Each structure stands twice: as structure tokens, then as C-alpha cells.
Coordinates of C-alpha atoms in Angstrom, one line a residue:
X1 CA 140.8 69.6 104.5
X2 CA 137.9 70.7 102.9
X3 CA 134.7 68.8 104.3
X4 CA 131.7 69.9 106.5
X5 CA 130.7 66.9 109.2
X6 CA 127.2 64.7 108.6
X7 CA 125.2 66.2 111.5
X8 CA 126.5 69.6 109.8
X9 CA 125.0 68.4 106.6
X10 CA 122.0 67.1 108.1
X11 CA 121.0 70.1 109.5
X12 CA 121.2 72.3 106.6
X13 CA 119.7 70.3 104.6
X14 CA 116.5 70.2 107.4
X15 CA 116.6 74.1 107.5
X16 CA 116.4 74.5 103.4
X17 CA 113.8 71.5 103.8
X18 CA 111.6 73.3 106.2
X19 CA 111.9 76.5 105.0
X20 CA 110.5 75.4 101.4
X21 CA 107.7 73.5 103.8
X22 CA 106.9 76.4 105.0
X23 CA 106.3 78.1 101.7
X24 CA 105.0 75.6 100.2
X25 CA 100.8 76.3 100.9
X26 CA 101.9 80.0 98.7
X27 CA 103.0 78.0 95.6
X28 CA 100.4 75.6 95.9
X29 CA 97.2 78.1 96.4
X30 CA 99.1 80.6 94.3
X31 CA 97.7 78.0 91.3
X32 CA 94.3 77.6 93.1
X33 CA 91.5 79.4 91.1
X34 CA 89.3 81.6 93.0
X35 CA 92.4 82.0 96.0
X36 CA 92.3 85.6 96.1
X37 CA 88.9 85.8 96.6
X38 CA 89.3 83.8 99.9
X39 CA 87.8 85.0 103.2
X40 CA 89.8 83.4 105.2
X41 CA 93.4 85.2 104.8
X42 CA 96.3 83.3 105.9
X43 CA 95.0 80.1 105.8
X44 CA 94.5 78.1 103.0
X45 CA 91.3 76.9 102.3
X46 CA 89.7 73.0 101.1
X47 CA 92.2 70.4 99.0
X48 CA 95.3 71.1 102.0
X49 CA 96.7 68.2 103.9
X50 CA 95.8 69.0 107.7
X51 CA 98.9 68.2 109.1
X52 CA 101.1 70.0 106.6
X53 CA 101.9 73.8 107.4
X54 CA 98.7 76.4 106.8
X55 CA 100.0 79.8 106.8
X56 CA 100.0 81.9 103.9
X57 CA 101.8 85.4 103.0
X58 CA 99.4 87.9 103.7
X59 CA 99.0 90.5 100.8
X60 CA 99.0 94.1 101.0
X61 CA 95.6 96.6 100.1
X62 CA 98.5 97.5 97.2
X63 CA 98.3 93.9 95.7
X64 CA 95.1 92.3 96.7
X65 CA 92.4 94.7 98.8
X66 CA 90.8 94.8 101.5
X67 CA 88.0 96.6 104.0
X68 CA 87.5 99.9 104.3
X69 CA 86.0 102.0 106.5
X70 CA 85.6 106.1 107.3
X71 CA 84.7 106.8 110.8
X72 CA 83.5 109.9 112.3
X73 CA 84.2 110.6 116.2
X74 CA 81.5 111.4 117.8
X75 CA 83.2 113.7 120.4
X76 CA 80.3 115.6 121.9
X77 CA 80.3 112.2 123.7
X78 CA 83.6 113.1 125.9
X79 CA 81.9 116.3 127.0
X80 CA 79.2 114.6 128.3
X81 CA 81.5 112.4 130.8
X82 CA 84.1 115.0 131.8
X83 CA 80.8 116.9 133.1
X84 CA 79.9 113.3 134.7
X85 CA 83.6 113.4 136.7
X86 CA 83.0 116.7 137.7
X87 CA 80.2 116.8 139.6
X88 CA 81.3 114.7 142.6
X89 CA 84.5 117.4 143.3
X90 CA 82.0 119.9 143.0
X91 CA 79.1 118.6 144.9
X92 CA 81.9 118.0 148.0
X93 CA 83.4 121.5 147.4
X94 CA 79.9 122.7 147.8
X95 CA 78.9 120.8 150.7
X96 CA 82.2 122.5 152.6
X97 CA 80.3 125.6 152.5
X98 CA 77.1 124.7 153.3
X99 CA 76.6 127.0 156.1
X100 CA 76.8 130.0 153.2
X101 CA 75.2 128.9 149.9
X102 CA 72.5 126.3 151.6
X103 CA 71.2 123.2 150.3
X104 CA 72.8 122.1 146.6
X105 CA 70.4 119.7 143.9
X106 CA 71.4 119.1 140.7
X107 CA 69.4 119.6 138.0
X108 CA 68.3 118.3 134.9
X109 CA 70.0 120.0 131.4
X110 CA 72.0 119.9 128.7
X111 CA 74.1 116.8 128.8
X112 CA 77.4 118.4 128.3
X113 CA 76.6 120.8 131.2
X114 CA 76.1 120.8 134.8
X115 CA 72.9 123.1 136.5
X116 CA 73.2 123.3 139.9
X117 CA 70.7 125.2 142.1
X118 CA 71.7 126.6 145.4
X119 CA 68.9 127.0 147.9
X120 CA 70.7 131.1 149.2
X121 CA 70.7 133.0 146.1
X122 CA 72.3 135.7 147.3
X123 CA 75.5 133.8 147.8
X124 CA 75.8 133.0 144.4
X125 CA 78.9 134.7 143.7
X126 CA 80.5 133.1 146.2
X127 CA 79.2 129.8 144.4
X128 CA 80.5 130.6 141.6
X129 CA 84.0 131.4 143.0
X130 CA 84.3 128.3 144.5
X131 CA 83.2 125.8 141.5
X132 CA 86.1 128.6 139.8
X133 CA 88.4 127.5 142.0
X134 CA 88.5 123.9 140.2
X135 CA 89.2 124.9 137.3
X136 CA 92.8 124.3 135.7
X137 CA 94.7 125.4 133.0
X138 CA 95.0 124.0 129.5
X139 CA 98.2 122.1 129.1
X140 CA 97.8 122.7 124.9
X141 CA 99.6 125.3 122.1
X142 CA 96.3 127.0 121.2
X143 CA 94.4 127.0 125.0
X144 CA 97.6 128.2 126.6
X145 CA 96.5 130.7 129.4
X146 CA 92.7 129.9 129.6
X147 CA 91.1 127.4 132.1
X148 CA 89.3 124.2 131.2
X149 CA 85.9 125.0 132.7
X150 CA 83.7 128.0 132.2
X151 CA 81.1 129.0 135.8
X152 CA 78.2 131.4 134.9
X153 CA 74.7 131.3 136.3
X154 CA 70.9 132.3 135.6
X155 CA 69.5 133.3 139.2
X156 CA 70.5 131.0 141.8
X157 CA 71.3 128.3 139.1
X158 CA 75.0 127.7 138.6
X159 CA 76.1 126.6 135.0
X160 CA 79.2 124.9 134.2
X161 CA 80.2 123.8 130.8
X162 CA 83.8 123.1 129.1
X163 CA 85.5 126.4 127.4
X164 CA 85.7 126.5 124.2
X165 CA 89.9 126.1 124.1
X166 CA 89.6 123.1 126.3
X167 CA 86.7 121.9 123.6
X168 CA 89.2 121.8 120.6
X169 CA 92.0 120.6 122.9
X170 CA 89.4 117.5 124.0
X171 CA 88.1 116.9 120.7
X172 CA 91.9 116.6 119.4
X173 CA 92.4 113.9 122.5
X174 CA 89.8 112.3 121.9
X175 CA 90.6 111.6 118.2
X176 CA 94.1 111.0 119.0
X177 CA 93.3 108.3 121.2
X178 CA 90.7 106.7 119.6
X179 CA 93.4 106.0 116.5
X180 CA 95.7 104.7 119.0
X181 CA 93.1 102.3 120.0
X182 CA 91.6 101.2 116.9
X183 CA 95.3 100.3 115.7
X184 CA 95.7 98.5 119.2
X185 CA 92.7 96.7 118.5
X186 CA 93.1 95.5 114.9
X187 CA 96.7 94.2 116.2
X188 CA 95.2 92.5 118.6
X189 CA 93.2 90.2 116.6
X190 CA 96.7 89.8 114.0
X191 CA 96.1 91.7 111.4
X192 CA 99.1 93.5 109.7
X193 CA 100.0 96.3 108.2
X194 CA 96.7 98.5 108.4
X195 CA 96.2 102.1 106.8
X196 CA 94.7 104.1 109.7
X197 CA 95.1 107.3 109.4
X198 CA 93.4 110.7 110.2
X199 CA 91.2 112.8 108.0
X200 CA 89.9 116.5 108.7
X201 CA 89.4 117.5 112.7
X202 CA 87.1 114.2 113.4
X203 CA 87.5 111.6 111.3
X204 CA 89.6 108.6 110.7
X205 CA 90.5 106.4 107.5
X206 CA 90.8 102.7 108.3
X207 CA 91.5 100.4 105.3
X208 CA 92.9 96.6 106.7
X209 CA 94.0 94.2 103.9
X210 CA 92.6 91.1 103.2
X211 CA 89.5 91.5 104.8
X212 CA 86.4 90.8 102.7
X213 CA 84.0 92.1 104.8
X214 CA 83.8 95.5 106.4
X215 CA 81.2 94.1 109.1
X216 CA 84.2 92.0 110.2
X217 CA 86.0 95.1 111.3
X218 CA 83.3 97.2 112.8
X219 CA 82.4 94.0 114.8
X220 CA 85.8 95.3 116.7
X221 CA 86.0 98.0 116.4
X222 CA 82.6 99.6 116.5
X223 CA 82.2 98.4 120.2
X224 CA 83.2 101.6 122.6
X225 CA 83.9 99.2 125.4
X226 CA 83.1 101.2 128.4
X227 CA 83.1 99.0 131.0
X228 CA 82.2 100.5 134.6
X229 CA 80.9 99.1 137.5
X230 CA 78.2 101.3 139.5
X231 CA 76.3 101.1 142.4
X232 CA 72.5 100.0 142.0
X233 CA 69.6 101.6 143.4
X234 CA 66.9 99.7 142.6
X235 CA 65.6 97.5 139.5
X236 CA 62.0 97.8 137.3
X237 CA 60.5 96.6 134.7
X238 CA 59.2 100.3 133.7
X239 CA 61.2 101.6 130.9
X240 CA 60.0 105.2 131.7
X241 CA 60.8 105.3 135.4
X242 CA 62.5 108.7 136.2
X243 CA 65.5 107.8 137.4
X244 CA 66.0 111.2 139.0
X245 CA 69.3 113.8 139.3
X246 CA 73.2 111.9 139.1
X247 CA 71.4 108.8 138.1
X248 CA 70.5 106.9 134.6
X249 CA 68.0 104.4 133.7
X250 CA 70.2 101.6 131.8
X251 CA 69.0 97.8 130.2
X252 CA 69.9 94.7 131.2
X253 CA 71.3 93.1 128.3
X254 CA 70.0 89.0 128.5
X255 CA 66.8 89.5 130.7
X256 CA 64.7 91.6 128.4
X257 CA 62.5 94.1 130.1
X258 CA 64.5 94.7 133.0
X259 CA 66.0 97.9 133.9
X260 CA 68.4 99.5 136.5
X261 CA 68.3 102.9 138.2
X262 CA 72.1 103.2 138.5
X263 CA 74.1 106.6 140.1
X264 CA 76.3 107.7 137.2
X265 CA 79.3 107.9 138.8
X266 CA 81.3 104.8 138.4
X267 CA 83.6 103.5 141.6
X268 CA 85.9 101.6 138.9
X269 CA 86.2 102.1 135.4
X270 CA 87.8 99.7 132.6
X271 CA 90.5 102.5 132.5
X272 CA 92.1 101.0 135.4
X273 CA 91.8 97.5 134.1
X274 CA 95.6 96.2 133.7
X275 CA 94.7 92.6 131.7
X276 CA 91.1 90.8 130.8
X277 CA 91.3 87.4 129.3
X278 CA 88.5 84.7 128.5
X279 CA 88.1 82.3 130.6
X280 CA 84.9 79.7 132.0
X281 CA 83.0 80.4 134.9
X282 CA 82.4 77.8 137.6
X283 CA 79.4 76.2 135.7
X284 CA 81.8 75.9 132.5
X285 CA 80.2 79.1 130.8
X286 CA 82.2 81.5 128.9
X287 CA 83.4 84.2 130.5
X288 CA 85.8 86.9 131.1
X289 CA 88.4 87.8 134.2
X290 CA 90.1 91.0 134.5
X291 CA 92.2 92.3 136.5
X292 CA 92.3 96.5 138.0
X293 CA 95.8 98.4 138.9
X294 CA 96.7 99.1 142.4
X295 CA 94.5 102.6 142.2
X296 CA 91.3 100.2 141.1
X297 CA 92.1 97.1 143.5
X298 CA 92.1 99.8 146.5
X299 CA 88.6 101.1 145.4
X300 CA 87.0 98.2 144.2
X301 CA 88.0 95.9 147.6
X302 CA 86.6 99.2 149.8
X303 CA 83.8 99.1 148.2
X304 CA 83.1 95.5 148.5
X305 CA 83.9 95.7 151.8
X306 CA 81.0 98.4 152.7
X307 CA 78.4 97.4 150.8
X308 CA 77.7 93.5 151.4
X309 CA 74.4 93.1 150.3
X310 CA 74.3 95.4 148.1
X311 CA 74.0 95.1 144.2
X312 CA 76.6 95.9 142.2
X313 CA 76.1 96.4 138.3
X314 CA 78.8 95.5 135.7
X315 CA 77.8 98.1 132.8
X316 CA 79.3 97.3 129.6
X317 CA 78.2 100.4 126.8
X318 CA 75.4 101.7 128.8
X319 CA 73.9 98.0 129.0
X320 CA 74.4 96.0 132.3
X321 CA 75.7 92.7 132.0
X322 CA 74.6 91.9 135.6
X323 CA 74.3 93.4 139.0
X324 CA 75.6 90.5 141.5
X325 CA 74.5 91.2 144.9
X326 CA 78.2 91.7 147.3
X327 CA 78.6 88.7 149.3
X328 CA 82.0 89.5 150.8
X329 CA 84.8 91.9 150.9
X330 CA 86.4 90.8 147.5
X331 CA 90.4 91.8 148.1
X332 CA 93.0 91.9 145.1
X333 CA 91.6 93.7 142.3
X334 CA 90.5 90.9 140.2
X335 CA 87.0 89.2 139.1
X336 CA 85.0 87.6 136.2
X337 CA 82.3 88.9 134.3
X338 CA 79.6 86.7 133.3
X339 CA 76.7 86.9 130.9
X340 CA 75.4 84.5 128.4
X341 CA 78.3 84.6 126.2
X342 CA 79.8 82.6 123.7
X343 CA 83.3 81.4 123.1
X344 CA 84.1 84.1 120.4
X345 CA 82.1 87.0 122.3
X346 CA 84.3 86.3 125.6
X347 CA 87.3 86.0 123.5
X348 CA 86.2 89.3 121.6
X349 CA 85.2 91.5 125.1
X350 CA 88.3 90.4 126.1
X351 CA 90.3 91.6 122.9
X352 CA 88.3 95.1 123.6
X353 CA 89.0 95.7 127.1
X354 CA 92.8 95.0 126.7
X355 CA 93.0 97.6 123.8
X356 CA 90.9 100.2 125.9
X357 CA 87.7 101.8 125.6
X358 CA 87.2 104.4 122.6
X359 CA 87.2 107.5 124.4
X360 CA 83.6 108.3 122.3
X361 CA 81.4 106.6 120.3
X362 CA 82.1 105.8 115.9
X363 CA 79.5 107.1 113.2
X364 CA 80.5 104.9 110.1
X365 CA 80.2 107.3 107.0
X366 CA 81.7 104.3 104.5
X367 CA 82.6 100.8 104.4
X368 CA 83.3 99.2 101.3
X369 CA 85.5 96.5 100.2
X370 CA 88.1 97.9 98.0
X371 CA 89.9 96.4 95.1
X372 CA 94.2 96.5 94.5
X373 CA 95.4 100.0 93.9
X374 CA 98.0 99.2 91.8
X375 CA 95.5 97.1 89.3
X376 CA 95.9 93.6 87.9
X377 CA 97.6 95.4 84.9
X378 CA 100.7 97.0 87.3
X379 CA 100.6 93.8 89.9
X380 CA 101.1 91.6 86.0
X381 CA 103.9 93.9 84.8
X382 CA 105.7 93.9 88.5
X383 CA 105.9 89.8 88.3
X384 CA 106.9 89.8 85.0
X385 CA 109.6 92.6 86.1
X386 CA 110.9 90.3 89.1
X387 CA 111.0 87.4 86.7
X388 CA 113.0 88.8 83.7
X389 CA 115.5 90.2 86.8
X390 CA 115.6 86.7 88.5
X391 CA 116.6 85.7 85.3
X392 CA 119.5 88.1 84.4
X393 CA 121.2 87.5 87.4
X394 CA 120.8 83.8 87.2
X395 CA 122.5 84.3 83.5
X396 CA 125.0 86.5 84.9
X397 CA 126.4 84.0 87.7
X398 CA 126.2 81.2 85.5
X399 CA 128.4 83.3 82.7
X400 CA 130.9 84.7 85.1
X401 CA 131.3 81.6 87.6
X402 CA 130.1 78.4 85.3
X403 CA 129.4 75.5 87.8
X404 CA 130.5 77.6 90.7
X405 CA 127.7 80.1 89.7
X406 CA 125.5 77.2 88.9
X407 CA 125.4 76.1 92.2
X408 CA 125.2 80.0 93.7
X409 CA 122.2 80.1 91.4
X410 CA 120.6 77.0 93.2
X411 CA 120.8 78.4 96.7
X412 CA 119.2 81.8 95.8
X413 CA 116.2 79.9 94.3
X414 CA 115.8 78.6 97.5
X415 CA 116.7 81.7 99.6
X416 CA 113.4 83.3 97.8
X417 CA 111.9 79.8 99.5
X418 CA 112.7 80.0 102.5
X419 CA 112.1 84.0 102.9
X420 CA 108.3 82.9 101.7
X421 CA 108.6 80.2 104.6
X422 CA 109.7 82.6 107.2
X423 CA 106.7 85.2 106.3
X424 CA 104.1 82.8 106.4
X425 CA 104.9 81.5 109.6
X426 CA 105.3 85.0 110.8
X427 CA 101.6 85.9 109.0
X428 CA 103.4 89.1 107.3
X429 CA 101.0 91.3 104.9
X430 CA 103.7 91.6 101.6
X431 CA 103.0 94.8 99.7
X432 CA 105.4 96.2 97.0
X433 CA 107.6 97.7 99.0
X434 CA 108.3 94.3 100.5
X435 CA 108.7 93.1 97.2
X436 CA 111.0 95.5 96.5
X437 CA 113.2 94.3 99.7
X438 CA 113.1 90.7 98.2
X439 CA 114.5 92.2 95.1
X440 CA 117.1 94.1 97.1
X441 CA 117.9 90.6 99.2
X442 CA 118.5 88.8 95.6
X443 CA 121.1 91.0 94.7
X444 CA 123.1 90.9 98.3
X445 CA 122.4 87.3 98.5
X446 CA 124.4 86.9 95.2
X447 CA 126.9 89.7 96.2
X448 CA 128.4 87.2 99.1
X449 CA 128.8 84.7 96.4
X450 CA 130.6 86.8 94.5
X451 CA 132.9 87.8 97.3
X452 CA 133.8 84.3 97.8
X453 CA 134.3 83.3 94.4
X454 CA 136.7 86.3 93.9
X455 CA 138.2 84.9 96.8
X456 CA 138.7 81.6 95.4
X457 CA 140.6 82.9 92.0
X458 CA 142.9 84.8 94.4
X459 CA 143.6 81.7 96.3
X460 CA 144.0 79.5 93.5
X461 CA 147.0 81.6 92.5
X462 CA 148.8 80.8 95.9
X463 CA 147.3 77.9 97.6
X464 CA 148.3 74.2 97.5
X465 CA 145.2 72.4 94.8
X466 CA 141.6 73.7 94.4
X467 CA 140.6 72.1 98.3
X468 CA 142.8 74.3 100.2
X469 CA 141.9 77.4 97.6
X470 CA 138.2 77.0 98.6
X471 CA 138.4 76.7 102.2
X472 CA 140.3 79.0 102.4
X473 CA 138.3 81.3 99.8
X474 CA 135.5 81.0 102.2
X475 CA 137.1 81.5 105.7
X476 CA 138.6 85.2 104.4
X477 CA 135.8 86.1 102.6
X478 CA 133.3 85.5 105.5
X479 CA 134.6 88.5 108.0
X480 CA 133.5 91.1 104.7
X481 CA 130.6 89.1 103.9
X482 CA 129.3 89.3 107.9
X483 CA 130.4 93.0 108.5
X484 CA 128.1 94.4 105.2
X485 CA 125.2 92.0 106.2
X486 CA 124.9 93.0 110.3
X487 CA 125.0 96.7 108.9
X488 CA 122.1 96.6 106.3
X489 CA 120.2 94.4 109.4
X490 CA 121.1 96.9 112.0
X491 CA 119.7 99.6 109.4
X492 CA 116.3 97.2 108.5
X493 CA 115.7 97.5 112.4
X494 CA 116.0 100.9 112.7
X495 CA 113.4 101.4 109.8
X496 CA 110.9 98.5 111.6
X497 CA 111.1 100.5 114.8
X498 CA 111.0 104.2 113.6
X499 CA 109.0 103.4 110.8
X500 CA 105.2 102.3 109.7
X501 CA 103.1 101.1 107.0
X502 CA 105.3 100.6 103.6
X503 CA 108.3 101.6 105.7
X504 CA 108.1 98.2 108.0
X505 CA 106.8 96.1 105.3
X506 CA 110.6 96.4 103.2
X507 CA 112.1 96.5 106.5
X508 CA 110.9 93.6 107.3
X509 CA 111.6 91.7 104.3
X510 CA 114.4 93.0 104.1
X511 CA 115.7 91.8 107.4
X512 CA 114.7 88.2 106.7
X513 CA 116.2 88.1 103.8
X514 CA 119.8 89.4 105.5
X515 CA 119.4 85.9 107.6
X516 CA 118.5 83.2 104.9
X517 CA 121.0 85.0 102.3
X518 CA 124.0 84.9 104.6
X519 CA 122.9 81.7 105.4
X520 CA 122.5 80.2 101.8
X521 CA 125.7 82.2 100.8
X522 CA 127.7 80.7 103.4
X523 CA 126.7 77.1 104.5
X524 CA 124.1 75.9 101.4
X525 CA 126.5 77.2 98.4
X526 CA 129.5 75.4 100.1
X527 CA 128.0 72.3 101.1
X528 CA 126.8 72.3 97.1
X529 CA 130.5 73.0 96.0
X530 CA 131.8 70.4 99.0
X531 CA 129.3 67.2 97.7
X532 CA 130.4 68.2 94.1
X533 CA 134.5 68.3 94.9
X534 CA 134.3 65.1 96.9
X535 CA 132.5 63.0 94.1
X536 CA 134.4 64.5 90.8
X537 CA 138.1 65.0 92.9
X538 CA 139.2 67.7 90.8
X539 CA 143.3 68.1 90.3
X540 CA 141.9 72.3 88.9
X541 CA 139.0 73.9 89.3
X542 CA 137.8 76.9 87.3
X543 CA 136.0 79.9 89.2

């Protein structure tokens, strides 16, 4: 018999119901003037019931805008701190052959090289032979063959500096990761579908739709987020104490006027932090706990353990945030930073040491806010496109199927709903592309119907009445209907996980609209043609 239980009934009525729910802020705003020029994207804005859903479809830099920015790497900074790392496996290399090259001191210089004067001059080729010996290879196409360090000296002075191979090799790194990051970061906060890519040797293109403000993005990603934590050798209040060889003079960020001589080698760094989260210290201040990775546990609790006592300064971009004195051995690799936060600046620290530090510092050449590059002209003529298509292949059902096509034409209207429900509760940025896979969801939405209805004339022919001829029109019809859908979804993965940009925004699209189609095809159409049958009792039907 053909009939679908109530609880059946009940439930998909509640799935169309909440899926149009769900869409519902995007018609309603859609009509709101002054709605694309809303800061806050995604959430709808004054004249919204609370307590009815909030989210609304992101749109793409190709149909609305958004921030942009052109950043310049500053990587003359990286040279500076790979000559930092050195200079403890050199000074201990040194030290092992004491007995020949004499007393060692450091020496000020250049800040992306190391001058080292030996007290025995004459053993200054050996010196130089052993800093050589430290030297390794550059793993890179163009530096193949040459070492990573160059060791000359003036006199009994030794000089070290990077090669020029391992240079270009760094300053690719170092740009290379710092895109890495800066998408990590803009992920982080839930932003979709950015445009960050690379342009020339040191600069990178960011451009993040629906932003209104570029101040909003350098706020995170601006920050380098260094976060070390080095040993204190004594505070002042003189801002031009001489803070001697191996050491720095850094601020203390919330007590004005205070300084710290700090040695520059860090015993952790935030690169072996495995998690930071806010959190509230035990005064109920804002704060943030982290967490280091078995290498950083080890020598952060053996640190602890040797210096009780001792300061201890948590640097965060060459400013510290405080210098606790060590009161006990602190085992397990985890702790809290506190400062005088807020909410949103723990919450934002937190955002930044999770995504990593920028391997060097940002020079912002342009920011900008930048209009729709398609133009209200071409975003105008693509609606009116979608529309007179909509409305060919409602036409088309309804001519080919008449009632039966009537009610296919129902549940594709609200397929399109409840796609627009499933993006806005997913905070999906649509750009044309996407578009362009709702278009493509339209047609296989009504293909399905089409294979069922087909379905049903052949039945007809053979079945006992129109009841058995559409239960059984949908039973056979399913296996084809299920088989083209999980391939076109198995290929809409593929492109989400291989692809990017444009790629995943019709992939993903695309792949919601594979689930509500099959769905609406399957369960909404017959329960249409099921409610219709049982009130009119049909002795024929016509398909």
C-alpha cells in the first residue's frame, strides 16, 4: 500500500521546517536597506527576534568585498635570530678548546652577525676551523652543495654570518611560513574563504571578504607573537642601561618605566607550545594557559627546578609581560600567563599562539577596503540569470509532468531553502562559483524527479492502479537515483580536500545540495504525491 507512517511525516515536515528557519534571517535582511554595508558579517543586525536563528550566508570578495591588505616580510628579521641560536653551540664548541684559542667574548656588531674575539690570535685558524665545523649543508634546489654559514675573521675577531644560498633559501621559509600562518590565523577566528596569496620574493596578498575594516585584520595578524620565556638579570628604571654582550634591554609592558636586562637566549620558546587557551587567573582576571610539548616540558621543569628564586620573564614581542620570581620546581609543561588583559585580548593572545608565531615581522604597504569585482551591474544580470532559469525548469516540470511536476516544483523551491539553511548554520562565504553549484544542484535535484516519474509511466503500464504504480515507481528508481548522487558527492569531496578558494566554495555547495536534493526528491516529493492520492483517491493518474 502506498502510505508513509505519521512520525515519518512528522519528521520531514520538521527537517523542511527548520531548514527554511534556518534561511530565513537571508530573505529577511536580503530586503533590509543598508544590509550589505553591515560590519558585523554573519549576523544580522537590529529589528531580529533574539531567539530566532542569526546566521547569515557569508558573501564572497566576488559579490560583496571585503579588506585588503599587501604585506611585506621583513626577513632580515630571521637572520637576526638564527645568529641568536647559534651562538650558544658555538660559545660551548669554543670553550672545549680553551686551552688553544684562550678566553672567548662576544662582541657587539651587526645584528645578523656574530663577532667573536679570541684572547690567542695566533690560533685563529684553528678558530675558525672549529666554528666551520658547524656548519651544514643546504637542504634546497638552488644552495645544493654550499653550507649554511660563512667563518671569516679581521685579526683575532671571528665573523660569522649566513651564506648567501642559505639567505634566499631562509628568506623563501620564512615567507612560506608566514602565509601558512596568516591563513591559520584568519581560520582561527572563522573567517572563510580568504585570498592569500604570494606576490614577488617578499610579499603576500591578503584580501578576506566581508570585513569592513582592514584594522580588524592587522589586529591579528599584525601581531608576530614571539612568545619566549628568558632568564632575568636584573630590572631598572634606566632606559639606556647597557645591557652588555648575549643580552637585551626589553620593556615591561603594564608598569611603565620599567625595564629588564634579559640574556637573549630563550630556555622555551612559543615554538614548543602544543595548545594556549583563555582562561581566568585565581583573582578572576583574564588570562591565558598554555601548554609546551615533551621537548619544552623537559626544559621548562629543569629550569624551574634550578633556579628557585630566580625571576623568570615571559616575553611576548620583545615586551615582557612579567617576570614572576620561581617559587617551586613547576613539573608538566603547563602554566598561565598573566598581565592586565581583557577578555578579547586573552581570547586574541590565545588565537595567536595556537596559529604560531610569524617567523618575522609585517610592513603593511596597503590596506583598503575593496568593493565587488564582478560589479553591481554583473552581480544584477547573474540574479536575473538564476531567476529566468529557475523559471524554465519550473515551466518545463510542470509541462512534461502536470500535477506530478507541480509538486516536484514545490520541493526544489524548498531544496534552494534549505541549502541557504544549511550554509548559514555552517557560516559559508557564497561566491559565484558556489552559485554556480546551486545552479548545478537545481538541475540534479529535478533529474531524480524525473527518473521517478519515468518510472511511474512504465509502471502504470503493468502494475495493478496508480498506488501500486507509484510505490513501486519510487522503490526502482531510488537504487539509480542513489548510485549518480554518492558519485557527484564522492567527486565534491575530492575537490573540497584537494582544492581552495573558488574550487571549495562550488564544492561545497555543491555537496550540500547532493544531501537536501536526494532528500526533497525522495521523501518531500512523495509525501506531496502520498497526501494528494489519499485525499482525491484516484481510479488513474496521469504522469
Amino acid at each position: 500500500m502506498l502510505q508513509i507512517d505519521l512520525w515519518k511525516r512528522i519528521l520531514i515536515w520538521g527537517t523542511v521546517a527548520l531548514g527554511l528557519l534556518l534561511a530565513l534571517p537571508n530573505a529577511y535582511y536580503s530586503r533590509v536597506e543598508g544590509y550589505n554595508d553591515q560590519v558585523a558579517v554573519g549576523q544580522p543586525g537590529e529589528g531580529w527576534v533574539d531567539w530566532l536563528p542569526s546566521n547569515l550566508v557569508n558573501l564572497g570578495l566576488d559579490l560583496r568585498g571585503g579588506a585588503h591588505l599587501l604585506a611585506e616580510v621583513k626577513v632580515e628579521d630571521v637572520y637576526a635570530s638564527r645568529m641568536k641560536g647559534l651562538w650558544p653551540e658555538i660559545r660551548n664548541r669554543l670553550r672545549q678548546e680553551r686551552d688553544v684559542v684562550g678566553t672567548i667574548r662576544l662582541q657587539d656588531g651587526p645584528e645578523d652577525e656574530l663577532r667573536i674575539r679570541i684572547s690567542n690570535a695566533d690560533a685563529i685558524s684553528q678558530a675558525v676551523s672549529i666554528v666551520r665545523e658547524i656548519s651544514r649543508p643546504i637542504v634546497s634546489l638552488t644552495g645544493a652543495g654550499q653550507n649554511d654559514i660563512e667563518v671569516t675573521n679581521e685579526g683575532p675577531v671571528l665573523i660569522v654570518r649566513l651564506s648567501e644560498a642559505e639567505r634566499l633559501a631562509t628568506d623563501d621559509r620564512t615567507v612560506r611560513q608566514s602565509l601558512e600562518i596568516i591563513r591559520r590565523r584568519i581560520d582561527e577566528v572563522g573567517t572563510r574563504e580568504p585570498t592569500i596569496q604570494r606576490q614577488g620574493s617578499d610579499r603576500i596578498l591578503i584580501q578576506v571578504p566581508g570585513v569592513e575594516s582592514a584594522s580588524e585584520l592587522k589586529d591579528i595578524i599584525g601581531t608576530t607573537a614571539q612568545l619566549t620565556f628568558q632568564p632575568v638579570i636584573r630590572r631598572t628604571t634606566d632606559d639606556q642601561t647597557v645591557a652588555g654582550p648575549g643580552n637585551s634591554l626589553l620593556p615591561s609592558m603594564d608598569e611603565e618605566g620599567q625595564f629588564y636586562v634579559l640574556e637573549d637566549t630563550p630556555v622555551v620558546t612559543g615554538e614548543e607550545l602544543v595548545d594556549a587557551q583563555p582562561s581566568f587567573d585565581q583573582n578572576g582576571r583574564p588570562a591565558v594557559s598554555f601548554r609546551f610539548n615533551p621537548a619544552g616540558a623537559r626544559k621548562f621543569g629543569d629550569y624551574t627546578a634550578n633556579n628557585i628564586g630566580n625571576p623568570f620573564a615571559i616575553v611576548l614581542d620583545n615586551e615582557v609581560i612579567s617576570a614572576p620570581v620561581i617559587q617551586s620546581h613547576i613539573a608538566g609543561g603547563s602554566g598561565i600567563i598573566t598581565g592586565n588583559f581583557s577578555v578579547e585580548e586573552s581570547t586574541n593572545l590565545a588565537v595567536l599562539l595556537r596559529a604560531g608565531a610569524l617567523p618575522a615581522g609585517l610592513d603593511f604597504l596597503e590596506e583598503r577596503t575593496i568593493g565587488p569585482e564582478l560589479g553591481a551591474d554583473s552581480i544584477q544580470a547573474g540574479k536575473i540569470a538564476c531567476i529566468v532559469a529557475g523559471i524554465a525548469v519550473l515551466f518545463f516540470m510542470w509541462a512534461s509532468y502536470g500535477l506530478f511536476g507541480l509538486f516536484a516544483n514545490i520541493a526544489l523551491i524548498l531544496n534552494v531553502g534549505m541549502i541557504f539553511g544549511l550554509l548559514s548554520v555552517i557560516g559559508a562565504t557564497l561566491t559565484l562559483p558556489g552559485i554556480a553549484g546551486i545552479v548545478l544542484t537545481i538541475g540534479m535535484a529535478v533529474d531524480a524527479n524525473v527518473l521517478v516519474f519515468e518510472r511511474i509511466r512504465e509502471e502504470m503500464k503493468s502494475a495493478k492502479g496508480p498506488a501500486r504504480a507509484i510505490e513501486l515507481g519510487y522503490e526502482r528508481a531510488l537504487s539509480a537515483i542513489v548510485d549518480a548522487n554518492i558519485t557527484t558527492f564522492i567527486v565534491a569531496v575530492i575537490l573540497f580536500v584537494l582544492g581552495s578558494g573558488p574550487v571549495r566554495g562550488f564544492s561545497v555547495t555543491l555537496g550540500i545540495g547532493i544531501l537536501t536534493s536526494v532528500f526533497t526528491a525522495i521523501w518531500v516529493t512523495r509525501l506531496l504525491i502520498v497526501t494528494w492520492f489519499e485525499r482525491a483517491r484516484p481510479k488513474t493518474i496521469e504522469v
